[in-house]
Amino acid sequence: MPYQLNGTVVEHDEEGYIQELDKWSKELAELIAEDEKIEMTDEHWEVVNFLRDYYEEYQIAPAVRVLIKAIKKSMGKDKGNNKYLYTLFPYGPAKQACKIAGLPKPTGCV
Amino acid sequence: MSADAQVPESDDRKKFLYVNRRAPYGTIYALESLEVVLIGAAFDQDVSIAFFDDGVYQILKNQDTSGIGMKNFSPTYRALGDYEVTKLYVEKESLDERGLSPDDLMEITYEDEDDDWEEKPSIRVVERAKLSEIMAEQDVILSF
Amino acid sequence: MLHTVNKSPFEKTTFESCLNHARPGDAVLLIEDGIYAAMKGTAMADRIAGMNGELSLYALGPDLAARGVDEGALLEGISVVDYGGFVDLVAEHDVTQTWL
């Protein structure tokens, strides 16, 4: 089932990643998060926004270890670690957060 | 002096070189190569990339694909440092033959974990003979 | 090091680039359309002669046969190998660079 938001339809692939990146909005992010059983808090948004900025700059969604290192550098080690990010996104920070951020599946996730 | 001298010999990491000899948008090779590098980076090997012949065109500055309906993947080369790919060898002769100088290339840097995260250039312009020597030192060479 | 080249030297610069980067003692195996570089009397002949025996040059027999290139039409110093010989060459060298 495509995501349905205020009467518009946004297609996604079999894993829930949206196909057209410019269809993303904060409201859509909330909707995808709901599907992922995640309630978006400021901490979640901080990671999602970080990913969107990373994508804007480098045109890729980073692999999880790359994400952790980059967050550690910009937000400190209290947030740039596995435990913190998996607490926010239990099924994988890169995968779940990227999906919510409207990005493709991370490059280099094995 | 060069970072490749710092790789410990004792571990079982192998030296992988990705060879890029093609221009970026006319064929899929350059993008495929970049994706393989990013995926392969998960395996913690000693990775280098060589750009020569038309491969040097992959890392030219100021690429703008908005008019050709293709994704501009050139910014992704600047993420290689995050993936711990920090040795990008560019052949001087290939630049010369194409009327290019190192200033025509994108600025690609990495932060050296062993040196207080100092930002250092990833691009090393080398002469042909040096590049041949680098290729001879590899365990695995992957051509694109 | 073993180099393999599979492009005609008259269509692509692959073979030229291989020669520019190969080091003395390396082996070069010409396969597929690469075998045209091994023929006598071409614009590449002098370039290959200029290597002065620094490289060992091979051509893959089945690719010659498929293209109607007789062994007698090859330059001096080119050794013809079959698939088994190809495997032997790969095994004899630490690393193979596949020029595409």
Short mmCIF file of C-alpha atoms in Angstrom, two decimals:
data_model
loop_
_atom_site.label_atom_id
_atom_site.label_comp_id
_atom_site.label_asym_id
_atom_site.label_seq_id
_atom_site.Cartn_x
_atom_site.Cartn_y
_atom_site.Cartn_z
CA MET A 1 0.00 0.00 0.00
CA PRO A 2 1.45 3.39 -0.94
CA TYR A 3 1.62 6.04 1.77
CA GLN A 4 -1.49 8.23 1.70
CA LEU A 5 -1.16 11.75 2.99
CA ASN A 6 -3.79 14.50 2.76
CA GLY A 7 -5.19 12.94 -0.36
CA THR A 8 -1.83 12.48 -2.11
CA VAL A 9 -0.31 9.09 -2.74
CA VAL A 10 3.40 8.43 -2.30
CA GLU A 11 4.76 5.20 -3.75
CA HIS A 12 7.36 3.17 -1.92
CA ASP A 13 9.40 0.04 -2.63
CA GLU A 14 8.77 -3.33 -1.01
CA GLU A 15 10.70 -2.26 2.08
CA GLY A 16 8.92 1.07 2.54
CA TYR A 17 11.53 3.45 1.08
CA ILE A 18 9.87 6.20 -0.92
CA GLN A 19 10.73 6.28 -4.62
CA GLU A 20 10.74 10.00 -5.33
CA LEU A 21 12.85 11.82 -2.81
CA ASP A 22 11.20 15.19 -3.46
CA LYS A 23 7.86 13.84 -2.25
CA TRP A 24 9.18 13.91 1.30
CA SER A 25 7.67 16.16 3.95
CA LYS A 26 7.69 16.24 7.75
CA GLU A 27 4.14 14.93 7.72
CA LEU A 28 5.17 12.02 5.52
CA ALA A 29 8.06 11.30 7.87
CA GLU A 30 5.58 11.07 10.77
CA LEU A 31 3.47 8.67 8.73
CA ILE A 32 6.41 6.42 7.83
CA ALA A 33 7.53 6.49 11.46
CA GLU A 34 4.07 5.36 12.51
CA ASP A 35 4.40 2.36 10.15
CA GLU A 36 7.74 1.64 11.79
CA LYS A 37 6.10 1.91 15.24
CA ILE A 38 8.28 4.84 16.17
CA GLU A 39 7.02 7.92 17.92
CA MET A 40 9.07 10.84 16.67
CA THR A 41 10.73 12.90 19.40
CA ASP A 42 13.23 15.75 19.08
CA GLU A 43 16.00 13.18 19.39
CA HIS A 44 14.58 11.22 16.46
CA TRP A 45 14.28 14.37 14.40
CA GLU A 46 17.85 15.30 15.18
CA VAL A 47 19.06 12.07 13.56
CA VAL A 48 16.63 12.29 10.64
CA ASN A 49 17.66 15.86 9.93
CA PHE A 50 21.30 14.89 10.22
CA LEU A 51 20.79 12.19 7.59
CA ARG A 52 18.98 14.58 5.28
CA ASP A 53 21.86 17.06 5.56
CA TYR A 54 24.36 14.27 4.91
CA TYR A 55 22.45 13.23 1.82
CA GLU A 56 22.19 16.82 0.62
CA GLU A 57 25.94 17.20 0.88
CA TYR A 58 27.19 13.81 -0.35
CA GLN A 59 24.26 12.35 -2.30
CA ILE A 60 24.30 9.11 -0.34
CA ALA A 61 22.67 7.71 2.76
CA PRO A 62 25.63 6.63 4.91
CA ALA A 63 26.22 3.12 6.17
CA VAL A 64 25.46 2.71 9.86
CA ARG A 65 29.07 2.79 11.08
CA VAL A 66 29.67 5.89 8.99
CA LEU A 67 26.56 7.50 10.44
CA ILE A 68 27.62 6.73 13.98
CA LYS A 69 31.06 8.20 13.43
CA ALA A 70 29.65 11.31 11.77
CA ILE A 71 27.13 11.85 14.58
CA LYS A 72 29.84 11.34 17.16
CA LYS A 73 31.85 14.05 15.49
CA SER A 74 29.03 16.56 15.25
CA MET A 75 26.98 15.78 18.40
CA GLY A 76 29.47 14.09 20.68
CA LYS A 77 29.97 10.56 21.90
CA ASP A 78 26.81 10.50 24.05
CA LYS A 79 24.82 10.37 20.82
CA GLY A 80 27.37 8.96 18.40
CA ASN A 81 27.18 5.39 19.60
CA ASN A 82 25.35 2.21 18.73
CA LYS A 83 23.27 2.03 21.88
CA TYR A 84 21.82 5.51 21.68
CA LEU A 85 20.93 5.18 18.00
CA TYR A 86 19.48 1.67 18.34
CA THR A 87 17.37 2.87 21.25
CA LEU A 88 15.86 5.50 18.98
CA PHE A 89 15.62 3.20 15.94
CA PRO A 90 15.47 -0.40 17.17
CA TYR A 91 15.53 -1.96 13.70
CA GLY A 92 18.70 -0.19 12.70
CA PRO A 93 19.43 3.54 12.79
CA ALA A 94 20.59 3.72 9.22
CA LYS A 95 17.77 1.69 7.75
CA GLN A 96 14.84 2.98 9.79
CA ALA A 97 16.03 6.55 10.07
CA CYS A 98 16.83 6.69 6.33
CA LYS A 99 13.38 5.41 5.51
CA ILE A 100 11.78 8.08 7.69
CA ALA A 101 14.11 10.70 6.23
CA GLY A 102 12.87 9.78 2.76
CA LEU A 103 16.28 8.65 1.57
CA PRO A 104 17.30 5.54 -0.34
CA LYS A 105 18.60 2.53 1.51
CA PRO A 106 22.07 3.23 2.91
CA THR A 107 25.02 2.63 0.60
CA GLY A 108 27.48 0.18 2.03
CA CYS A 109 25.18 -1.54 4.49
CA VAL A 110 26.11 -5.19 4.40
CA MET B 1 55.14 10.27 4.95
CA SER B 2 52.40 8.76 2.84
CA ALA B 3 49.48 7.15 4.59
CA ASP B 4 50.01 3.83 2.84
CA ALA B 5 53.16 3.34 4.87
CA GLN B 6 51.09 3.40 8.07
CA VAL B 7 49.07 0.31 7.34
CA PRO B 8 50.22 -2.45 9.65
CA GLU B 9 51.72 -5.39 7.78
CA SER B 10 50.93 -7.87 10.49
CA ASP B 11 47.15 -8.03 10.11
CA ASP B 12 45.31 -9.92 7.45
CA ARG B 13 44.03 -6.89 5.60
CA LYS B 14 44.65 -7.06 1.90
CA LYS B 15 45.54 -4.21 -0.41
CA PHE B 16 42.69 -3.52 -2.80
CA LEU B 17 43.02 -1.09 -5.68
CA TYR B 18 40.04 0.09 -7.69
CA VAL B 19 41.11 1.25 -11.15
CA ASN B 20 39.03 3.92 -12.85
CA ARG B 21 39.80 4.66 -16.50
CA ARG B 22 36.46 5.95 -17.78
CA ALA B 23 34.63 9.26 -17.85
CA PRO B 24 31.62 9.55 -15.54
CA TYR B 25 28.31 9.82 -17.39
CA GLY B 26 28.67 8.20 -20.82
CA THR B 27 28.80 4.73 -19.32
CA ILE B 28 27.78 3.25 -15.99
CA TYR B 29 31.32 2.17 -15.00
CA ALA B 30 32.26 5.16 -12.84
CA LEU B 31 29.10 5.01 -10.74
CA GLU B 32 29.31 1.23 -10.42
CA SER B 33 32.90 1.51 -9.30
CA LEU B 34 32.04 4.10 -6.67
CA GLU B 35 29.20 1.96 -5.32
CA VAL B 36 31.43 -1.10 -5.14
CA VAL B 37 34.05 0.92 -3.27
CA LEU B 38 31.46 2.08 -0.72
CA ILE B 39 30.06 -1.40 -0.22
CA GLY B 40 33.52 -2.97 -0.14
CA ALA B 41 34.62 -0.45 2.49
CA ALA B 42 32.58 -2.39 5.06
CA PHE B 43 35.14 -5.20 4.89
CA ASP B 44 37.97 -3.26 6.52
CA GLN B 45 40.62 -3.75 3.86
CA ASP B 46 43.40 -1.42 2.78
CA VAL B 47 41.61 0.32 -0.08
CA SER B 48 43.04 2.72 -2.64
CA ILE B 49 41.53 4.14 -5.79
CA ALA B 50 43.42 5.01 -8.97
CA PHE B 51 42.15 7.49 -11.52
CA PHE B 52 43.91 7.54 -14.87
CA ASP B 53 43.16 7.87 -18.58
CA ASP B 54 39.59 9.23 -18.84
CA GLY B 55 39.03 8.21 -15.20
CA VAL B 56 40.45 11.57 -14.13
CA TYR B 57 37.29 13.20 -15.52
CA GLN B 58 35.31 11.54 -12.71
CA ILE B 59 36.68 13.91 -10.11
CA LEU B 60 36.58 17.21 -11.99
CA LYS B 61 35.11 20.15 -10.10
CA ASN B 62 31.80 21.83 -10.88
CA GLN B 63 29.87 18.87 -12.27
CA ASP B 64 26.22 19.77 -12.80
CA THR B 65 23.99 17.10 -14.29
CA SER B 66 20.74 19.00 -13.99
CA GLY B 67 20.47 19.25 -17.77
CA ILE B 68 21.00 15.57 -18.58
CA GLY B 69 18.56 13.89 -16.21
CA MET B 70 21.21 11.88 -14.41
CA LYS B 71 22.23 11.90 -10.79
CA ASN B 72 25.34 13.95 -10.06
CA PHE B 73 27.32 11.48 -7.99
CA SER B 74 30.48 13.57 -7.82
CA PRO B 75 29.72 14.83 -4.26
CA THR B 76 29.87 11.21 -3.10
CA TYR B 77 33.63 11.07 -3.72
CA ARG B 78 33.90 13.57 -0.89
CA ALA B 79 32.26 11.05 1.47
CA LEU B 80 34.96 8.44 0.84
CA GLY B 81 36.95 9.72 3.80
CA ASP B 82 34.03 8.84 6.10
CA TYR B 83 34.26 5.32 4.68
CA GLU B 84 37.98 5.30 5.48
CA VAL B 85 38.98 5.36 1.86
CA THR B 86 41.67 7.99 1.96
CA LYS B 87 44.08 7.22 -0.88
CA LEU B 88 42.96 8.52 -4.25
CA TYR B 89 45.83 8.30 -6.72
CA VAL B 90 45.53 10.48 -9.81
CA GLU B 91 47.99 10.06 -12.64
CA LYS B 92 49.78 13.26 -13.61
CA GLU B 93 50.30 12.23 -17.24
CA SER B 94 46.57 11.60 -17.65
CA LEU B 95 45.84 15.11 -16.35
CA ASP B 96 48.51 16.63 -18.63
CA GLU B 97 47.22 14.83 -21.73
CA ARG B 98 43.79 16.30 -21.06
CA GLY B 99 45.00 19.81 -20.37
CA LEU B 100 44.04 19.53 -16.72
CA SER B 101 45.84 20.47 -13.55
CA PRO B 102 45.27 19.32 -9.96
CA ASP B 103 43.39 22.59 -9.39
CA ASP B 104 40.69 21.36 -11.76
CA LEU B 105 39.88 18.48 -9.42
CA MET B 106 37.42 18.50 -6.55
CA GLU B 107 38.79 19.03 -3.09
CA ILE B 108 38.53 15.63 -1.42
CA THR B 109 39.78 15.30 2.13
CA TYR B 110 39.71 12.93 5.08
CA GLU B 111 40.17 13.39 8.78
CA ASP B 112 43.15 11.54 10.13
CA GLU B 113 42.08 9.65 13.24
CA ASP B 114 45.73 9.09 14.16
CA ASP B 115 46.59 12.76 13.93
CA ASP B 116 43.96 14.53 16.07
CA TRP B 117 41.40 14.37 13.24
CA GLU B 118 43.41 16.76 11.14
CA GLU B 119 41.90 17.28 7.72
CA LYS B 120 44.21 16.02 4.97
CA PRO B 121 43.92 15.77 1.20
CA SER B 122 42.90 12.35 -0.13
CA ILE B 123 44.01 13.08 -3.68
CA ARG B 124 47.63 12.27 -4.41
CA VAL B 125 48.83 13.17 -7.88
CA VAL B 126 51.48 10.66 -8.91
CA GLU B 127 53.54 10.10 -12.02
CA ARG B 128 52.91 7.08 -14.23
CA ALA B 129 55.92 5.11 -12.99
CA LYS B 130 54.82 5.62 -9.38
CA LEU B 131 51.31 4.49 -10.24
CA SER B 132 52.71 1.35 -11.86
CA GLU B 133 54.63 0.71 -8.66
CA ILE B 134 51.47 1.17 -6.58
CA MET B 135 49.60 -1.28 -8.81
CA ALA B 136 52.39 -3.81 -8.44
CA GLU B 137 52.07 -3.66 -4.63
CA GLN B 138 48.41 -4.66 -4.57
CA ASP B 139 46.87 -7.97 -3.58
CA VAL B 140 43.76 -7.37 -5.65
CA ILE B 141 43.09 -4.99 -8.53
CA LEU B 142 39.52 -4.33 -9.61
CA SER B 143 39.11 -2.51 -12.93
CA PHE B 144 36.17 -0.48 -14.04
CA MET C 1 51.87 -9.19 -12.58
CA LEU C 2 49.64 -10.58 -15.32
CA HIS C 3 47.63 -8.15 -17.42
CA THR C 4 44.74 -9.22 -19.61
CA VAL C 5 43.45 -6.97 -22.39
CA ASN C 6 40.18 -7.67 -24.20
CA LYS C 7 39.74 -4.59 -26.40
CA SER C 8 40.99 -3.96 -29.93
CA PRO C 9 43.85 -1.44 -29.80
CA PHE C 10 42.28 0.31 -32.79
CA GLU C 11 39.01 1.01 -31.03
CA LYS C 12 40.16 1.68 -27.45
CA THR C 13 43.33 2.87 -25.77
CA THR C 14 43.18 0.03 -23.26
CA PHE C 15 46.16 -1.87 -24.67
CA GLU C 16 48.23 1.30 -24.96
CA SER C 17 47.43 2.16 -21.35
CA CYS C 18 48.35 -1.36 -20.29
CA LEU C 19 51.74 -1.06 -22.02
CA ASN C 20 52.27 2.33 -20.39
CA HIS C 21 51.69 0.91 -16.93
CA ALA C 22 53.15 -2.58 -17.19
CA ARG C 23 56.55 -3.07 -15.63
CA PRO C 24 59.49 -5.13 -16.96
CA GLY C 25 58.90 -8.79 -16.27
CA ASP C 26 55.11 -8.52 -16.42
CA ALA C 27 53.05 -10.76 -18.68
CA VAL C 28 50.30 -9.51 -21.00
CA LEU C 29 47.65 -11.90 -22.26
CA LEU C 30 45.55 -10.71 -25.21
CA ILE C 31 42.03 -12.12 -25.25
CA GLU C 32 38.77 -11.50 -27.12
CA ASP C 33 39.15 -8.42 -29.38
CA GLY C 34 42.48 -7.74 -27.68
CA ILE C 35 44.12 -10.34 -29.93
CA TYR C 36 44.12 -7.93 -32.90
CA ALA C 37 47.04 -6.18 -31.20
CA ALA C 38 49.12 -9.30 -31.75
CA MET C 39 48.92 -9.24 -35.55
CA LYS C 40 51.80 -8.45 -37.86
CA GLY C 41 51.90 -5.30 -39.94
CA THR C 42 49.48 -3.22 -37.86
CA ALA C 43 49.95 0.31 -36.58
CA MET C 44 50.68 -1.28 -33.17
CA ALA C 45 53.53 -3.49 -34.39
CA ASP C 46 56.32 -0.99 -33.80
CA ARG C 47 54.95 -0.15 -30.37
CA ILE C 48 55.11 -3.80 -29.38
CA ALA C 49 58.55 -4.29 -30.91
CA GLY C 50 59.63 -1.25 -28.87
CA MET C 51 58.92 -3.13 -25.68
CA ASN C 52 62.21 -4.93 -26.40
CA GLY C 53 61.17 -8.17 -24.83
CA GLU C 54 60.58 -6.48 -21.46
CA LEU C 55 57.15 -8.08 -21.32
CA SER C 56 56.01 -11.61 -22.10
CA LEU C 57 53.17 -11.42 -24.58
CA TYR C 58 50.52 -14.09 -25.00
CA ALA C 59 47.38 -14.46 -27.10
CA LEU C 60 44.48 -16.78 -26.41
CA GLY C 61 44.24 -19.41 -29.18
CA PRO C 62 40.47 -19.92 -29.20
CA ASP C 63 39.97 -16.17 -29.61
CA LEU C 64 42.44 -16.11 -32.52
CA ALA C 65 40.69 -19.05 -34.17
CA ALA C 66 37.24 -17.55 -33.65
CA ARG C 67 38.36 -14.39 -35.43
CA GLY C 68 40.13 -16.19 -38.28
CA VAL C 69 43.56 -15.06 -37.17
CA ASP C 70 46.19 -17.64 -38.00
CA GLU C 71 49.15 -18.07 -35.68
CA GLY C 72 51.34 -17.30 -38.68
CA ALA C 73 49.80 -13.82 -38.81
CA LEU C 74 51.11 -12.94 -35.35
CA LEU C 75 54.12 -10.82 -34.48
CA GLU C 76 57.35 -12.50 -33.45
CA GLY C 77 57.51 -13.26 -29.76
CA ILE C 78 53.80 -13.74 -29.11
CA SER C 79 53.05 -17.08 -27.47
CA VAL C 80 49.70 -18.68 -28.10
CA VAL C 81 48.02 -20.31 -25.11
CA ASP C 82 44.81 -22.29 -24.71
CA TYR C 83 42.39 -21.99 -21.78
CA GLY C 84 44.61 -24.24 -19.67
CA GLY C 85 47.51 -21.91 -20.41
CA PHE C 86 45.36 -18.94 -19.38
CA VAL C 87 44.73 -20.63 -16.02
CA ASP C 88 48.44 -21.39 -15.65
CA LEU C 89 49.32 -17.74 -16.28
CA VAL C 90 46.85 -16.57 -13.65
CA ALA C 91 48.23 -19.11 -11.18
CA GLU C 92 51.85 -18.13 -11.88
CA HIS C 93 51.28 -14.47 -11.07
CA ASP C 94 50.44 -12.98 -7.68
CA VAL C 95 47.99 -10.51 -9.09
CA THR C 96 46.07 -10.13 -12.32
CA GLN C 97 44.97 -6.81 -13.67
CA THR C 98 42.00 -7.12 -15.97
CA TRP C 99 42.08 -4.18 -18.35
CA LEU C 100 38.57 -3.39 -19.55
#
